[in-house]
PDB file of C-alpha atoms in Angstrom:
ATOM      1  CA  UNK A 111      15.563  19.840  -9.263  1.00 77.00           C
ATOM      2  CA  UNK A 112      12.035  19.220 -10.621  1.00 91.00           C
ATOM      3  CA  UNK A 113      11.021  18.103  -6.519  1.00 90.00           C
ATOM      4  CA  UNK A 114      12.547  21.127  -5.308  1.00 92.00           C
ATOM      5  CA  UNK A 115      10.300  23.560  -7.220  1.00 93.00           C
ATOM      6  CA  UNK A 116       7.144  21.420  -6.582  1.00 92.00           C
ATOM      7  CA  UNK A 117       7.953  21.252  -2.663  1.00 95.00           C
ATOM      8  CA  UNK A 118       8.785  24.941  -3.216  1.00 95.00           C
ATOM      9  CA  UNK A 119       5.801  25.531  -4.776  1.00 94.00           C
ATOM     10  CA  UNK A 120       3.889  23.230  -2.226  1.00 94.00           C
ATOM     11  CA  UNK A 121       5.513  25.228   0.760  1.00 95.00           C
ATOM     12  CA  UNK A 122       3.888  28.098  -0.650  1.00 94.00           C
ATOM     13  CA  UNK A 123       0.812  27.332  -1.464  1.00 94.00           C
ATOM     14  CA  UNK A 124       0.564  26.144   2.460  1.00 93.00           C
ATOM     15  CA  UNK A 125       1.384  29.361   3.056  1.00 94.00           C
ATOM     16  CA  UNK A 126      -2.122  30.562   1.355  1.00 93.00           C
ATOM     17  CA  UNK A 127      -4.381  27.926   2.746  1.00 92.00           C
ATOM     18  CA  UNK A 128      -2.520  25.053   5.599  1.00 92.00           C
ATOM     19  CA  UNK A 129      -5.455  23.126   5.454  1.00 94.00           C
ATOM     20  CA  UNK A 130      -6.141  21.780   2.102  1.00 93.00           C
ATOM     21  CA  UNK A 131      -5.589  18.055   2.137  1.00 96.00           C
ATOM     22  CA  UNK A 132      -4.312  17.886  -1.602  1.00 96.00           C
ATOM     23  CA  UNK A 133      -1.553  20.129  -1.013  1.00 96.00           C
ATOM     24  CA  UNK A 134      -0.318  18.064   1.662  1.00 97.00           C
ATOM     25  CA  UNK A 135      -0.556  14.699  -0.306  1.00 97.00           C
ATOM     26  CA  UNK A 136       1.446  15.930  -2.905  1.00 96.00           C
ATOM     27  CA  UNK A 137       3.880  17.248  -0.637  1.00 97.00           C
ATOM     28  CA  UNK A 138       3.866  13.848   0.618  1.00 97.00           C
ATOM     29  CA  UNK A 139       4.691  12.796  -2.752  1.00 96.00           C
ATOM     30  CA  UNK A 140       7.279  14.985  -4.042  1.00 96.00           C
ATOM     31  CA  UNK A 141       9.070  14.087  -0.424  1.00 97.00           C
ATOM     32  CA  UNK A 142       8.470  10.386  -1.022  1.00 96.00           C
ATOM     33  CA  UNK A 143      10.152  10.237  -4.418  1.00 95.00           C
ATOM     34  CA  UNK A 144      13.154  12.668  -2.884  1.00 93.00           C
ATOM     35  CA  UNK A 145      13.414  10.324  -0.801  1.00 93.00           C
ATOM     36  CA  UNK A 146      13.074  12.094   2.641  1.00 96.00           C
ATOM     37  CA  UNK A 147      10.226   9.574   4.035  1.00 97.00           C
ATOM     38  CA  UNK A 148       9.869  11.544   7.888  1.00 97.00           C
ATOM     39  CA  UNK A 149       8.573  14.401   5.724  1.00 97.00           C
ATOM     40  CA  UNK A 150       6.469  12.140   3.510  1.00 97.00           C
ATOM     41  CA  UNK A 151       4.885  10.440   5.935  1.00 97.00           C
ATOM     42  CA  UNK A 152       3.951  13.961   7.858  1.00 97.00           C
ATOM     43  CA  UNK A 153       2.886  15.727   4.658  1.00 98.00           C
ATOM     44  CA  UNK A 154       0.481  12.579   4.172  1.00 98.00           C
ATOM     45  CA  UNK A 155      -1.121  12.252   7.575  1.00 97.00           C
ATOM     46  CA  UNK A 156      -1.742  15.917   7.557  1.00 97.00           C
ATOM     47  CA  UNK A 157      -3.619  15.100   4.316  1.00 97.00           C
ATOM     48  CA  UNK A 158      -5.507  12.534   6.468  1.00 96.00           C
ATOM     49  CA  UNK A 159      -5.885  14.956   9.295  1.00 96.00           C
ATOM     50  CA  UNK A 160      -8.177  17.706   6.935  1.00 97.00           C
ATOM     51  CA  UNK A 161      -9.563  14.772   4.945  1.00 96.00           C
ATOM     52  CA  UNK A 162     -10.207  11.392   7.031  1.00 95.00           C
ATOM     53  CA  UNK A 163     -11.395   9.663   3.859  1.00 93.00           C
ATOM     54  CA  UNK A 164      -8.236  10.796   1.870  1.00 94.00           C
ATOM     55  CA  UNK A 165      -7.194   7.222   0.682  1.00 93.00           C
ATOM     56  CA  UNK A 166      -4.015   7.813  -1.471  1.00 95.00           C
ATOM     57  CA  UNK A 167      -2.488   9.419   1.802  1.00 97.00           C
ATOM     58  CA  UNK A 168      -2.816   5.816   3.550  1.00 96.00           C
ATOM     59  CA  UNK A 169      -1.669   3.556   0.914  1.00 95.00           C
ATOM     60  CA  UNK A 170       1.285   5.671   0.371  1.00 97.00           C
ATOM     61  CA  UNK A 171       1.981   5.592   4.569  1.00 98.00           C
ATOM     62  CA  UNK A 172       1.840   2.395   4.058  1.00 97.00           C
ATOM     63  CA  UNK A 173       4.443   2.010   1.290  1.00 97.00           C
ATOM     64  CA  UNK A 174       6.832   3.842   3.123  1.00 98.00           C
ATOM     65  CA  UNK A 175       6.211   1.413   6.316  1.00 97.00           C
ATOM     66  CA  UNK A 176       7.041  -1.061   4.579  1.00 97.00           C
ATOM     67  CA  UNK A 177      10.249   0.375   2.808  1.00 96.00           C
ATOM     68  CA  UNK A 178      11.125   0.917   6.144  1.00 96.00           C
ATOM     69  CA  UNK A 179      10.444  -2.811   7.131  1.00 97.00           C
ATOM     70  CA  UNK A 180       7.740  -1.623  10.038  1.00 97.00           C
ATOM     71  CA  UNK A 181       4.916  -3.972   8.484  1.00 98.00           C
ATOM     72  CA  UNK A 182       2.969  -3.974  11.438  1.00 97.00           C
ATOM     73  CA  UNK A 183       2.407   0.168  10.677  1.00 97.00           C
ATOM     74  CA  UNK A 184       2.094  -0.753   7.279  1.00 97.00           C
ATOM     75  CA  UNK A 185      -0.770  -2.927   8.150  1.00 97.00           C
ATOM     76  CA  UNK A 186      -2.877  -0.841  10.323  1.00 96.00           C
ATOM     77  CA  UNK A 187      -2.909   1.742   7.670  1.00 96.00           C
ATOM     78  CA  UNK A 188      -3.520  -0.644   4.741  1.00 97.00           C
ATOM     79  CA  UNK A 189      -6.250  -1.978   6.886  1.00 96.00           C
ATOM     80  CA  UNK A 190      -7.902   1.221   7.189  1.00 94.00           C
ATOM     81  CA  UNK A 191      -7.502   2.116   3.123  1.00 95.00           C
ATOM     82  CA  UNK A 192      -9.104  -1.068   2.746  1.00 95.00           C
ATOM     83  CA  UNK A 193     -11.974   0.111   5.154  1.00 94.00           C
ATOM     84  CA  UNK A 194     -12.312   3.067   2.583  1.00 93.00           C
ATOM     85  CA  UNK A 195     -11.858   1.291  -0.764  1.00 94.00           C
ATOM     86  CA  UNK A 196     -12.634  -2.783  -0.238  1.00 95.00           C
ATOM     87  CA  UNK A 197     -12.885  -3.723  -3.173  1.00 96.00           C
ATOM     88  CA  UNK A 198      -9.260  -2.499  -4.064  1.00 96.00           C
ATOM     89  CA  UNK A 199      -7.188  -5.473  -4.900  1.00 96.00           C
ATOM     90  CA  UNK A 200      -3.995  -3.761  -4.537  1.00 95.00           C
ATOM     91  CA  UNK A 201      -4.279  -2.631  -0.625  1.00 96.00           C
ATOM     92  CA  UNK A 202      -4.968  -6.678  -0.292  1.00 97.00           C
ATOM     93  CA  UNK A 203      -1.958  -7.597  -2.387  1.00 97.00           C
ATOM     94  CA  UNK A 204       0.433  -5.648  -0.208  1.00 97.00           C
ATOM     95  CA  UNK A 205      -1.383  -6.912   2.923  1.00 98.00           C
ATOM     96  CA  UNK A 206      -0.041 -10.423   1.918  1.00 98.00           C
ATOM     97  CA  UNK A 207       3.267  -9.356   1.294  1.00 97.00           C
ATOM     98  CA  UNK A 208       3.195  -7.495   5.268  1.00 97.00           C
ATOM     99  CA  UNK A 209       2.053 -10.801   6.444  1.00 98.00           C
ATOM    100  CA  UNK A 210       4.543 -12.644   4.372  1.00 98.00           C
ATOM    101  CA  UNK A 211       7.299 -10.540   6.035  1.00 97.00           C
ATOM    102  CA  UNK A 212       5.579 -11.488   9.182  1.00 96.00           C
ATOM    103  CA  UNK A 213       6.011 -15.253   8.599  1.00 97.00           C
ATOM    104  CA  UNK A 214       2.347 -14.733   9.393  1.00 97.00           C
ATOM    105  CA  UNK A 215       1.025 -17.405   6.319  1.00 98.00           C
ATOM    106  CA  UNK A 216      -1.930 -18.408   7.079  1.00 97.00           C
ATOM    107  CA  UNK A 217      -2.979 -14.650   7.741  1.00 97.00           C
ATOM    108  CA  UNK A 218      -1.393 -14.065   4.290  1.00 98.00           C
ATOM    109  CA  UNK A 219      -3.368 -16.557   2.302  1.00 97.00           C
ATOM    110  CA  UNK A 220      -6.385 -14.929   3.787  1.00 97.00           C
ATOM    111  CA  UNK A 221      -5.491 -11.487   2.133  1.00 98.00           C
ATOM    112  CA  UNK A 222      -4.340 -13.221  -1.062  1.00 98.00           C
ATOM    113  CA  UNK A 223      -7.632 -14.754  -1.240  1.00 97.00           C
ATOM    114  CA  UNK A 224      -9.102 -10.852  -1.250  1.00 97.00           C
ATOM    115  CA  UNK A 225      -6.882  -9.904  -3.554  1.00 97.00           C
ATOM    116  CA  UNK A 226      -7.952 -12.525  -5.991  1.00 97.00           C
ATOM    117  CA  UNK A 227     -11.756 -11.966  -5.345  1.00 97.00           C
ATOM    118  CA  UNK A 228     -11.194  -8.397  -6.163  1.00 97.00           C
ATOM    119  CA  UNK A 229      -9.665  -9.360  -9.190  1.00 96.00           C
ATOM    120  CA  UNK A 230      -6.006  -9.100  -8.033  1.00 95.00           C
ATOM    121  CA  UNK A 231      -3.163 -10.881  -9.626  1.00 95.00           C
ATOM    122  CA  UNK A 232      -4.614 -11.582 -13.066  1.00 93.00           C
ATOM    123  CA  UNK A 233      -1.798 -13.359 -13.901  1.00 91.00           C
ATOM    124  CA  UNK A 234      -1.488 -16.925 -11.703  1.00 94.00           C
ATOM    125  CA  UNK A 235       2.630 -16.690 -13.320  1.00 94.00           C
ATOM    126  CA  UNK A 236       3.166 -13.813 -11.103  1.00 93.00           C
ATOM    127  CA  UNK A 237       1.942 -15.850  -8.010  1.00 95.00           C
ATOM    128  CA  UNK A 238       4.004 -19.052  -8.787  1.00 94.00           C
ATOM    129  CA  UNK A 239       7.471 -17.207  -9.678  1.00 95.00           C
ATOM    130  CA  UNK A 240       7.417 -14.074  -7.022  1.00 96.00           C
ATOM    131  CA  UNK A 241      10.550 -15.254  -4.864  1.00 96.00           C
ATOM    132  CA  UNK A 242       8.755 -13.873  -1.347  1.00 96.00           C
ATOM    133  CA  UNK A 243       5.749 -16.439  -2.119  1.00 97.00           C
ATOM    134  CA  UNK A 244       7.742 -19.809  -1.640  1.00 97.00           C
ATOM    135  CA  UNK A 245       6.776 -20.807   1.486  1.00 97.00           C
ATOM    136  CA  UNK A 246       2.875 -19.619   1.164  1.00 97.00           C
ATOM    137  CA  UNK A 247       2.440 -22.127  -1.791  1.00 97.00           C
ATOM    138  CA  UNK A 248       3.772 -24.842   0.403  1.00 97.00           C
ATOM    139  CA  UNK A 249       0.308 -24.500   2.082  1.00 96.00           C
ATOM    140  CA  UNK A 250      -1.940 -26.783   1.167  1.00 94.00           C
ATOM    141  CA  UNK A 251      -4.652 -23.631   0.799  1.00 96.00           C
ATOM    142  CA  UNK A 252      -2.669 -21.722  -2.012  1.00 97.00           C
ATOM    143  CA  UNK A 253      -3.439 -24.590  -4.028  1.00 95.00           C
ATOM    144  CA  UNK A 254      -7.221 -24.366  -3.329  1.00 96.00           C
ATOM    145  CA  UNK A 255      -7.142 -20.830  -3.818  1.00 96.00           C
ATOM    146  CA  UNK A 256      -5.265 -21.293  -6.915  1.00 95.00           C
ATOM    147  CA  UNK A 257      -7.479 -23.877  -8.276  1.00 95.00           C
ATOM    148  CA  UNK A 258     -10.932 -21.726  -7.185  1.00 95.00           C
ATOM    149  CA  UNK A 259      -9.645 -18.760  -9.228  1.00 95.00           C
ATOM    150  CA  UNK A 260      -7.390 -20.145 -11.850  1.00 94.00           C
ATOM    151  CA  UNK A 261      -9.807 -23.091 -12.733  1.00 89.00           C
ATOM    152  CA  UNK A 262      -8.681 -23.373 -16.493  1.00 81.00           C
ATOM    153  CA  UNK A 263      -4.963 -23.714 -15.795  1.00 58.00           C
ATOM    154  CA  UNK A 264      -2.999 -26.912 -13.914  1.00 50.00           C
TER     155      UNK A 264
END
């Protein structure tokens, strides 16, 4: 009930001024949490639309790609958050996980690697026990990235 009054109350304040970019990105939210994601995803790129630089609006495309299982559409708007905010270690943490959908490892380890030089995954537990990262630390690089930013622990 509480997401019908704020996409009510979105709807008309569209009705005032179509172009303001916040508006639209909380649209996008309200219809993200409903879940309707078609609507999400258009609320959020016409976020992008009056505000190229709006970041929020291309993380949260991103999510819903990859709810969706369409990684590669995840990625490409992930990558271009990242090209807005780079020293985000959360854009890079759900890059891996894309890539790790992919079967794409190697590609993964690279964007775990940001991740942890952006101070990502504090935590080195979280890395060893996440179920989707058993194959990446079979590769002999997520135990030199492990040991380069986890130098205390064995």
């Amino acid at each position: 009930r509480d997401l019908d009054q704020a996409i009510d109350y979105g709807q008309q304040a569209l009705k005032l001024d179509s172009s303001y970019a916040m508006t639209h990105y909380n649209l996008g939210l309200a219809y993200q949490l409903k879940p309707d994601f078609t609507r999400a995803k258009s609320h959020y790129q016409m976020a992008i639309r009056y505000d190229p630089n709006y970041m929020e609006a291309y993380f949260n495309i991103g999510l819903i790609h990859y709810r969706e299982e369409n990684y590669l559409a995840a990625e490409k708007v992930w990558l271009e958050y990242a090209r807005l905010k780079p020293q985000d270690p959360g854009v890079y943490q759900n890059l891996l996980f894309a890539k790790v959908e992919q079967n794409q490892l190697e590609a993964a380890l690279k964007y775990l690697e940001q991740a942890l030089a952006n101070g990502g995954f504090p935590d080195q537990n979280e890395l060893d026990t996440d179920a989707q990262l058993v194959e990446l630390r079979k590769l002999p690089g997520y135990a030199e990235l492990i040991k380069k930013y986890f130098p205390k622990k064995k």
